[in-house]
PDB file of C-alpha atoms in Angstrom:
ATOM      1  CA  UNK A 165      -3.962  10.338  -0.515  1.00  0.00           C
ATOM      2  CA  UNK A 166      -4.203   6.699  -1.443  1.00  0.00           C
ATOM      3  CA  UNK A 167      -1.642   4.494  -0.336  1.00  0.00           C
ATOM      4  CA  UNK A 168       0.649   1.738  -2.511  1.00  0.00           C
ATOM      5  CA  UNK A 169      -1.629  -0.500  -4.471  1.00  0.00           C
ATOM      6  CA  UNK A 170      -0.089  -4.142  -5.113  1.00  0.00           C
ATOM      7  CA  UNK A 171      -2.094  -6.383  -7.393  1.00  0.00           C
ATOM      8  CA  UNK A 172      -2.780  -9.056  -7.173  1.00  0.00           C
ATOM      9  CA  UNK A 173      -3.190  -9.827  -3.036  1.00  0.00           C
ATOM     10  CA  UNK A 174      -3.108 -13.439  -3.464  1.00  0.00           C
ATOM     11  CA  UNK A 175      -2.423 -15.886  -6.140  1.00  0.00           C
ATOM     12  CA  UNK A 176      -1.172 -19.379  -6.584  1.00  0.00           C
ATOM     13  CA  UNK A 177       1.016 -20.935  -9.213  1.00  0.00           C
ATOM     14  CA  UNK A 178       3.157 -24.330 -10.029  1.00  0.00           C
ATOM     15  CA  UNK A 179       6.674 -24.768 -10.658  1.00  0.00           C
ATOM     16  CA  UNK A 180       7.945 -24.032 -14.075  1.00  0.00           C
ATOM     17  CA  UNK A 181       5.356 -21.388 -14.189  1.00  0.00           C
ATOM     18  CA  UNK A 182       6.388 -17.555 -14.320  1.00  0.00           C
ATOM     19  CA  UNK A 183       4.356 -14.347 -12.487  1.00  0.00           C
ATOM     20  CA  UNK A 184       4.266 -10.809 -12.765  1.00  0.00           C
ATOM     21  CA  UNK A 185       3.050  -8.814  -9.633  1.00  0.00           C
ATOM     22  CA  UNK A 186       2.117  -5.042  -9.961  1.00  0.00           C
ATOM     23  CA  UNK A 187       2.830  -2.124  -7.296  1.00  0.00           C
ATOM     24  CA  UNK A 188       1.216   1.569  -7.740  1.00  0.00           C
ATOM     25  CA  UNK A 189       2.894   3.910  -5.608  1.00  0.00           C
ATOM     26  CA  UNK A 190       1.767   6.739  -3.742  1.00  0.00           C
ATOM     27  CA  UNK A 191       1.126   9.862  -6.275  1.00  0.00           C
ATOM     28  CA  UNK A 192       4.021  11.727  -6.907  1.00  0.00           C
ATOM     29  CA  UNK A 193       6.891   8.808  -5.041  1.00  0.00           C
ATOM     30  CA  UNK A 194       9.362   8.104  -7.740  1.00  0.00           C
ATOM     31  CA  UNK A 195      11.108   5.586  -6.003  1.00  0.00           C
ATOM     32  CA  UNK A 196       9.455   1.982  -5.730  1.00  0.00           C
ATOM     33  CA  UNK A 197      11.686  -0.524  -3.997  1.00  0.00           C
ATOM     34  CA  UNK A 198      10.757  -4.355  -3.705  1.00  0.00           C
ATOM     35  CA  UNK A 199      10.946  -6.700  -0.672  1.00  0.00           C
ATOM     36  CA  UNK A 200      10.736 -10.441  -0.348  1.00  0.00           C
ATOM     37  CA  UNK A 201       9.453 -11.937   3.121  1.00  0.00           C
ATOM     38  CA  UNK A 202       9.404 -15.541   3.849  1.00  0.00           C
ATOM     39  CA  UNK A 203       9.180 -17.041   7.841  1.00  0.00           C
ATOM     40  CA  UNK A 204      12.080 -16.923   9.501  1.00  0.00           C
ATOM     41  CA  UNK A 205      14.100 -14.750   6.859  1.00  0.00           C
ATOM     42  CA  UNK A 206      12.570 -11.061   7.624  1.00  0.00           C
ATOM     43  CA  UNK A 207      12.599  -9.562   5.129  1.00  0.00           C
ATOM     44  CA  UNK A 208      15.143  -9.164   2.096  1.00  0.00           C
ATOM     45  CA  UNK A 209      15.593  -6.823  -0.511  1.00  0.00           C
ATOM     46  CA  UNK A 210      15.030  -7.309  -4.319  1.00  0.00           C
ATOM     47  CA  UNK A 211      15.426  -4.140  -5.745  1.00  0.00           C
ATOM     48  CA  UNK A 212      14.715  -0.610  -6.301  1.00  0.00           C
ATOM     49  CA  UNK A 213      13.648   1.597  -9.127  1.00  0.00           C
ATOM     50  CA  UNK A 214      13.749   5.221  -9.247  1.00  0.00           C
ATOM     51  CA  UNK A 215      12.402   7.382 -12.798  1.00  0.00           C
ATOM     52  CA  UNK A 216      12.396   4.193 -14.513  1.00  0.00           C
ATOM     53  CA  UNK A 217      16.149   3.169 -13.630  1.00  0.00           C
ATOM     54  CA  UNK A 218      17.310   0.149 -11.756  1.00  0.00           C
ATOM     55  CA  UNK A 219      19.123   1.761  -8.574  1.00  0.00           C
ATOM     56  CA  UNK A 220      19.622  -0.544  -6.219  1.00  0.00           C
ATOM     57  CA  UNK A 221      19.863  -4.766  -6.822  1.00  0.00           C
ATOM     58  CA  UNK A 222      19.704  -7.449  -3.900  1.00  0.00           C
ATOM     59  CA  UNK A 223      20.984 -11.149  -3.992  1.00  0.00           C
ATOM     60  CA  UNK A 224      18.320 -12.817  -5.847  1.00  0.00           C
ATOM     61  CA  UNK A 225      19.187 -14.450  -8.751  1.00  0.00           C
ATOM     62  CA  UNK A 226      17.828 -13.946 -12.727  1.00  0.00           C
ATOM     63  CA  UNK A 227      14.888 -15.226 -12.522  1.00  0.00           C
ATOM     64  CA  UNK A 228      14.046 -12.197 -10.600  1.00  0.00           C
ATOM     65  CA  UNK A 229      13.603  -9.202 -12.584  1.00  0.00           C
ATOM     66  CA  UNK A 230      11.554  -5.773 -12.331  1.00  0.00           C
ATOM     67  CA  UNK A 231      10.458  -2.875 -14.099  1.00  0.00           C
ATOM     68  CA  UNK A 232       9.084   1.184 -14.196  1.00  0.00           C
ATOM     69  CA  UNK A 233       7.043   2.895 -16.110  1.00  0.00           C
ATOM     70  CA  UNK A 234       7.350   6.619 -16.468  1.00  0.00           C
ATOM     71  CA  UNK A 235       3.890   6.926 -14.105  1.00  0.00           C
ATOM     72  CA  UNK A 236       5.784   4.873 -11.341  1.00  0.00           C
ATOM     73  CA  UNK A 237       4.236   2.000 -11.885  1.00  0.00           C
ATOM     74  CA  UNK A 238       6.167  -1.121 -11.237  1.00  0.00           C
ATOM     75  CA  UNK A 239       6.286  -4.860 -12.146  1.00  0.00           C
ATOM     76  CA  UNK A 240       8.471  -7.824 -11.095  1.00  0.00           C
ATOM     77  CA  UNK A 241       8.525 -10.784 -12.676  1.00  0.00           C
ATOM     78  CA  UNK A 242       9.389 -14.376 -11.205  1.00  0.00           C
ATOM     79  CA  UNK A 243      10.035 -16.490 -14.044  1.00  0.00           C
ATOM     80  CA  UNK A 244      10.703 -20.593 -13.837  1.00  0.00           C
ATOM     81  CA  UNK A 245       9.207 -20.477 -10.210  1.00  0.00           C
ATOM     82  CA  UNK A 246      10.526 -22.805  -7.536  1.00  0.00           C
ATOM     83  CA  UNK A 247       8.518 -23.867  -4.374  1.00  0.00           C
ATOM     84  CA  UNK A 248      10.701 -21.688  -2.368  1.00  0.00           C
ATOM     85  CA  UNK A 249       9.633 -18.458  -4.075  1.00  0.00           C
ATOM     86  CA  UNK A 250       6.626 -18.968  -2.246  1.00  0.00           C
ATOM     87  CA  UNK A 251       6.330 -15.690  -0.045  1.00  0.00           C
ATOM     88  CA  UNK A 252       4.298 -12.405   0.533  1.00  0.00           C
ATOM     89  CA  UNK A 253       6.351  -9.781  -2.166  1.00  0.00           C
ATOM     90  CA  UNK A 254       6.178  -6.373  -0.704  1.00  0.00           C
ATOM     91  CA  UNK A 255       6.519  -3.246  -2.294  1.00  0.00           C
ATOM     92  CA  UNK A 256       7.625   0.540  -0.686  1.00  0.00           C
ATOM     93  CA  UNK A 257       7.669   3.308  -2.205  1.00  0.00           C
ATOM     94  CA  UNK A 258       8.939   7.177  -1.090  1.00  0.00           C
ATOM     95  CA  UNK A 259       9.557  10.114  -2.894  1.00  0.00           C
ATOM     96  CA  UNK A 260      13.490   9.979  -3.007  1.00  0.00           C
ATOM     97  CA  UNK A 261      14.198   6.747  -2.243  1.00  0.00           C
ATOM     98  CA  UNK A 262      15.536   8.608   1.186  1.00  0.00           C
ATOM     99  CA  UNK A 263      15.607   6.727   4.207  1.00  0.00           C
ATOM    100  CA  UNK A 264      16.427   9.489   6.709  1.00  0.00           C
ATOM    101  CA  UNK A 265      13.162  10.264   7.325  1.00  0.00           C
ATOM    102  CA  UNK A 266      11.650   6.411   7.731  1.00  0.00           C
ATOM    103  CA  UNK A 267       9.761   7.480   4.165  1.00  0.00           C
ATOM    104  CA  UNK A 268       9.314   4.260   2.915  1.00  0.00           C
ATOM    105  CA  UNK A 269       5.544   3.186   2.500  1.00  0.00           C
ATOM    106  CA  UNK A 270       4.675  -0.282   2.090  1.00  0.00           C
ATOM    107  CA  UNK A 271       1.412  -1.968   0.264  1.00  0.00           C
ATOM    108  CA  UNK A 272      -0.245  -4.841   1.759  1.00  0.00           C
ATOM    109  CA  UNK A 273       1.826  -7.644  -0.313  1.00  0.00           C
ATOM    110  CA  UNK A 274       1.154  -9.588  -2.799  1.00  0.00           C
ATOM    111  CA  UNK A 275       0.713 -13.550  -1.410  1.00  0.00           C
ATOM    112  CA  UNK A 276       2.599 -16.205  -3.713  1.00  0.00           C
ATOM    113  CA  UNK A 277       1.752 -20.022  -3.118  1.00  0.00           C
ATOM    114  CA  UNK A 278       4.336 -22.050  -5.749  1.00  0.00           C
ATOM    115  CA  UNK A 279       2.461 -25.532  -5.726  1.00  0.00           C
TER     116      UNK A 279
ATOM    117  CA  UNK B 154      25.430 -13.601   5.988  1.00  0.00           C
ATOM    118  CA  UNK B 155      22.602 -11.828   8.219  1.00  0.00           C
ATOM    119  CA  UNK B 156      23.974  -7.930   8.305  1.00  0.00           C
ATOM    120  CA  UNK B 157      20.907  -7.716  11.008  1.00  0.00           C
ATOM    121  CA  UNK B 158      19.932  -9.817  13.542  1.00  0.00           C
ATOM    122  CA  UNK B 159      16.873 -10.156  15.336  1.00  0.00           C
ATOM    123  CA  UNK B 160      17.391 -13.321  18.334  1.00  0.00           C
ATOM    124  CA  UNK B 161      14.122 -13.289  19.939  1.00  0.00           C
ATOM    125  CA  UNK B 162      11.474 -14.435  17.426  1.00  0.00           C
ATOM    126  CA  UNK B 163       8.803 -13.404  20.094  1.00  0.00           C
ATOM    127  CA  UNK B 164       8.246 -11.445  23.316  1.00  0.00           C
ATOM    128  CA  UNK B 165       5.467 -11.382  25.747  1.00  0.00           C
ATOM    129  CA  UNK B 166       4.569  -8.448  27.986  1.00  0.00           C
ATOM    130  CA  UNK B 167       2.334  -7.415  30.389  1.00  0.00           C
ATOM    131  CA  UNK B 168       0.186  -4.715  29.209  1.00  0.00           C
ATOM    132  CA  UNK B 169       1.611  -1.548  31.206  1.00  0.00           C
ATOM    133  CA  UNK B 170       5.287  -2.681  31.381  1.00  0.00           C
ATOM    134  CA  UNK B 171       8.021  -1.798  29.042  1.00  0.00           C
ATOM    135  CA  UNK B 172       8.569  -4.241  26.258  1.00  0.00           C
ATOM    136  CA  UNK B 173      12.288  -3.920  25.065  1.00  0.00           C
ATOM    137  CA  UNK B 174      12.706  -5.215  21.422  1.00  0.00           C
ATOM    138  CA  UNK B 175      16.893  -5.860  20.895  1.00  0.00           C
ATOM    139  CA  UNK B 176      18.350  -6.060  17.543  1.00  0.00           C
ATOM    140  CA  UNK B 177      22.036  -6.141  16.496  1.00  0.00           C
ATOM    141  CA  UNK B 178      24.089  -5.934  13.390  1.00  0.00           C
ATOM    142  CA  UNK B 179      27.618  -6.460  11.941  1.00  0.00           C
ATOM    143  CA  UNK B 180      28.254  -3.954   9.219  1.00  0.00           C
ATOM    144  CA  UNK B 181      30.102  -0.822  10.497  1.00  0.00           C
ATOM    145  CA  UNK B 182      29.204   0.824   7.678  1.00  0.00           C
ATOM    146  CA  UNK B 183      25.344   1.681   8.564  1.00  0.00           C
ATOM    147  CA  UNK B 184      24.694   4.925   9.521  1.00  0.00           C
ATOM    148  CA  UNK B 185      20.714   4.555   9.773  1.00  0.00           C
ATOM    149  CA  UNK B 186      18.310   2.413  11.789  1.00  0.00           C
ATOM    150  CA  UNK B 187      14.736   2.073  11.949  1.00  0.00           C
ATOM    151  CA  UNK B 188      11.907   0.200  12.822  1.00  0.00           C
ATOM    152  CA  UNK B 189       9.007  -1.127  11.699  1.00  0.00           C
ATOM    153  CA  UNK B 190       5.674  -2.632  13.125  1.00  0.00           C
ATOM    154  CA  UNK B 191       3.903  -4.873  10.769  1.00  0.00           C
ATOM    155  CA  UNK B 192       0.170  -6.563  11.335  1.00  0.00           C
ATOM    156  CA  UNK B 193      -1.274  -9.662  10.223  1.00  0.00           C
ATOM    157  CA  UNK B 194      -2.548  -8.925   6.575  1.00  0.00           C
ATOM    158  CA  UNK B 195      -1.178  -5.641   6.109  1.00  0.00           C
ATOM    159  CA  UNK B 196       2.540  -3.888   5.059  1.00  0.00           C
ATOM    160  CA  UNK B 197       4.803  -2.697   7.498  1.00  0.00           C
ATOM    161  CA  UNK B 198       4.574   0.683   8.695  1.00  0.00           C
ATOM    162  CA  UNK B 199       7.505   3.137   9.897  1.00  0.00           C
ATOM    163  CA  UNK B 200       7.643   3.297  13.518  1.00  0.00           C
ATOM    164  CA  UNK B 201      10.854   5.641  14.554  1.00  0.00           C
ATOM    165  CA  UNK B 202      14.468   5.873  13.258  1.00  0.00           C
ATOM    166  CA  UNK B 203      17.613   6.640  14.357  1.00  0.00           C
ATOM    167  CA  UNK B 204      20.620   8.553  12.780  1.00  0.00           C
ATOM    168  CA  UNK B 205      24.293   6.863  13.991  1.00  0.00           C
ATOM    169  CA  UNK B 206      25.078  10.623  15.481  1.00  0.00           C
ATOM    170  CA  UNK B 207      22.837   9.641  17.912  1.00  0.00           C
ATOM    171  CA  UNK B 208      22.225   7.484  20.806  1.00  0.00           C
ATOM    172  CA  UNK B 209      18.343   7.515  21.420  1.00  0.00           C
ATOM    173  CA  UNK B 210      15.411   8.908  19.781  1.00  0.00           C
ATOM    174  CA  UNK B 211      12.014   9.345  21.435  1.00  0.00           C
ATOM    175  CA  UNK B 212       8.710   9.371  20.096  1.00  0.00           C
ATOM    176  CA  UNK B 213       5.768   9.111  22.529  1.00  0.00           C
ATOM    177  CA  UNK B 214       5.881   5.656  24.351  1.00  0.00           C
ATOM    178  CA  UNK B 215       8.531   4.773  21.973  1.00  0.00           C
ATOM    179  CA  UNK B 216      12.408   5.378  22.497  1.00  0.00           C
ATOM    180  CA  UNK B 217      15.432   3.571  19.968  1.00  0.00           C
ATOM    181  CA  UNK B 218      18.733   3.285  21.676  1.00  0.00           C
ATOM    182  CA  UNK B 219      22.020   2.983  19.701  1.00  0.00           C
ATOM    183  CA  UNK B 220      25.270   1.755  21.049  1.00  0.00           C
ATOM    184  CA  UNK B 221      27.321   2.345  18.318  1.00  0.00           C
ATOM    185  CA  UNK B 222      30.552   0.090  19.548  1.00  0.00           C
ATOM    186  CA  UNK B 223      28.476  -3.048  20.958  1.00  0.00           C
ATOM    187  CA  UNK B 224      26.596  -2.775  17.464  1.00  0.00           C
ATOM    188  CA  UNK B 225      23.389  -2.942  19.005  1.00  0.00           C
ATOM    189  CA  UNK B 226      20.417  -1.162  19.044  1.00  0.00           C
ATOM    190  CA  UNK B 227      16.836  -1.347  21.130  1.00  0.00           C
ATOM    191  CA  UNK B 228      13.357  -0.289  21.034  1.00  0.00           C
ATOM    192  CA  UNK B 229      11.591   0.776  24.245  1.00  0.00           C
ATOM    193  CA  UNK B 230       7.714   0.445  24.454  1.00  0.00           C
ATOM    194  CA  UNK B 231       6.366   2.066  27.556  1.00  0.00           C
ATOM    195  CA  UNK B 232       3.537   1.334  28.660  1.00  0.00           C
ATOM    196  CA  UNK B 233       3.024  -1.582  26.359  1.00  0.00           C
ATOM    197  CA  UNK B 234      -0.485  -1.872  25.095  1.00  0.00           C
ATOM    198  CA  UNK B 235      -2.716  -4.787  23.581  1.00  0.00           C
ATOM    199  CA  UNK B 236      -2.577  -2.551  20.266  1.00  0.00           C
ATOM    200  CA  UNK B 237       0.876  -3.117  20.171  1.00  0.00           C
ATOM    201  CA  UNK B 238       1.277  -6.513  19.817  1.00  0.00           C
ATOM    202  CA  UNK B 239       2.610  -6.848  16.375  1.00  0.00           C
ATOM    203  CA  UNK B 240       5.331  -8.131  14.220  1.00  0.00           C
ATOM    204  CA  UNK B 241       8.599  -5.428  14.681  1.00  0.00           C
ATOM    205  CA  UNK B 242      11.421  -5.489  12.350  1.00  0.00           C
ATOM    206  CA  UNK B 243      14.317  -3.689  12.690  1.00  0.00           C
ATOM    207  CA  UNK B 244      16.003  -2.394   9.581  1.00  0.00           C
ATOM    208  CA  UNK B 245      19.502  -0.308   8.618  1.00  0.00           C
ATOM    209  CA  UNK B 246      20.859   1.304   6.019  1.00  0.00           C
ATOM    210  CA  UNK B 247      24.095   2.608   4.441  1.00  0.00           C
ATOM    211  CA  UNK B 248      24.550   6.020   3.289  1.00  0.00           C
ATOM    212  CA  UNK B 249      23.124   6.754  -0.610  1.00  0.00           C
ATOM    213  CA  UNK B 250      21.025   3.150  -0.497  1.00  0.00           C
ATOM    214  CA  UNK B 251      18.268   4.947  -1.601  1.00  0.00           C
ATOM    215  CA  UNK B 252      15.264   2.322  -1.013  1.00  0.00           C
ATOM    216  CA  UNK B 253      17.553  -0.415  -0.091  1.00  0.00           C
ATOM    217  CA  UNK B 254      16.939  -1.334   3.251  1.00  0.00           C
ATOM    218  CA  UNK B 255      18.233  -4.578   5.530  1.00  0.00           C
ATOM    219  CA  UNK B 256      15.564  -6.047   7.895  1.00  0.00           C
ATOM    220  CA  UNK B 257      16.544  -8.435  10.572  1.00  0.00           C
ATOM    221  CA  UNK B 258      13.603 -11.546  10.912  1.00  0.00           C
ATOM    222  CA  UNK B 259      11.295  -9.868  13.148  1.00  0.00           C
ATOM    223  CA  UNK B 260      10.064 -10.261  16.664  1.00  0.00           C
ATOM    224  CA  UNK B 261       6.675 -11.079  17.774  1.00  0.00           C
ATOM    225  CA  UNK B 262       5.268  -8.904  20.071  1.00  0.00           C
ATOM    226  CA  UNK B 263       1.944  -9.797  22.315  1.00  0.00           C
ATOM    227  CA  UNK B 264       0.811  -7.586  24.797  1.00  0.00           C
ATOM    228  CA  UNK B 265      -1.332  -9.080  27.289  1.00  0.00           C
ATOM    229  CA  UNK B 266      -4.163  -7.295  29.106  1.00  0.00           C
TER     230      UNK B 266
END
């Protein structure tokens, strides 16, 4: 069964510019849910979509924004980037959006240098 | 305001002895806890978890701890081995947060042989 599939792994952009980072889930996992780590913060919580529906929505501000298509799929979208968006962007995904059972499976991140 | 708190950024550990990862957190209103372990290069992977009805959860060489009125919960590693040395984040939820979890920063773990 293949895992979550972000694309691109690594990229690099300047300020002002805007991004769009793509997550496959697992077959079958309606729920994709996006993370944001940076050193020293962990990592925080963007937000989560589940059959194509916003569900869940963390403290980032506008410029952050996300998608689903009815396969799963998912996009976010940075626009206006600032030098502190820089991070690795994670997405999990799980067939509920449960927790109880730790069901959350993460891709490998997608790397964002803001220059 | 950091719900979950992680105060050692790193640990080191002799390999064989127990490595004891602490995290603590302020809401009241979590009722699940979990763990992650997360390698250079690659996305965090789930570890063991925790329901609030409990106080520990085994798995192996792994064991959670909850004490529900200090707020504070652990992860046991015993023995610790070089394969474990890792990033570990400890994460809650509250009840119906679907895919919404809250990570503390981490703690480096290195094993030493």
């Amino acid at each position: 069964k293949a895992g979550v599939t972000q694309t691109p792994r690594y990229l690099i952009k300047t300020r002002g510019q805007q991004v769009t980072l793509s997550c496959s889930p697992i077959s079958g996992h309606r729920s994709v849910s996006w993370y944001q780590q940076t050193p020293g913060q962990g990592l925080q919580f963007l937000f989560e979509y589940f059959s194509e529906t916003q569900r869940n929505k963390g403290n980032f501000p506008g410029r952050f924004s996300g998608r689903q298509f009815s396969n799963s799929r998912s996009e976010m979208n940075v626009s206006t980037l600032e030098l502190g968006d820089s991070a690795l962007y994670l997405c999990a995904s799980s067939s509920s959006g449960g927790i109880n059972t730790g069901e959350l499976f993460f891709g490998e991140g997608s790397r964002l240098t803001v220059l | 305001d950091q719900q979950v708190k992680q105060n050692s950024p790193s640990l080191s550990v002799q390999e064989g002895r127990i490595s004891i990862l602490n995290c603590d957190y302020t809401n009241s209103m979590f009722d699940y806890f979990l763990w992650y372990k997360k390698y250079p290069a690659e996305g965090p992977t789930f570890l063991i978890s925790i329901s609030s009805i409990k106080d520990k959860n085994e798995d192996g060489r792994f064991t959670v701890f909850l004490n529900k009125s200090a707020k504070h919960l652990s992860l046991h590693i015993v023995p610790s081995q070089p394969g474990d040395s890792a990033v570990y984040f400890c994460a809650a939820t509250h009840p119906n947060q679907g895919g919404k979890l809250i990570f503390g920063q981490g703690t480096e773990l290195s094993v030493k042989p």
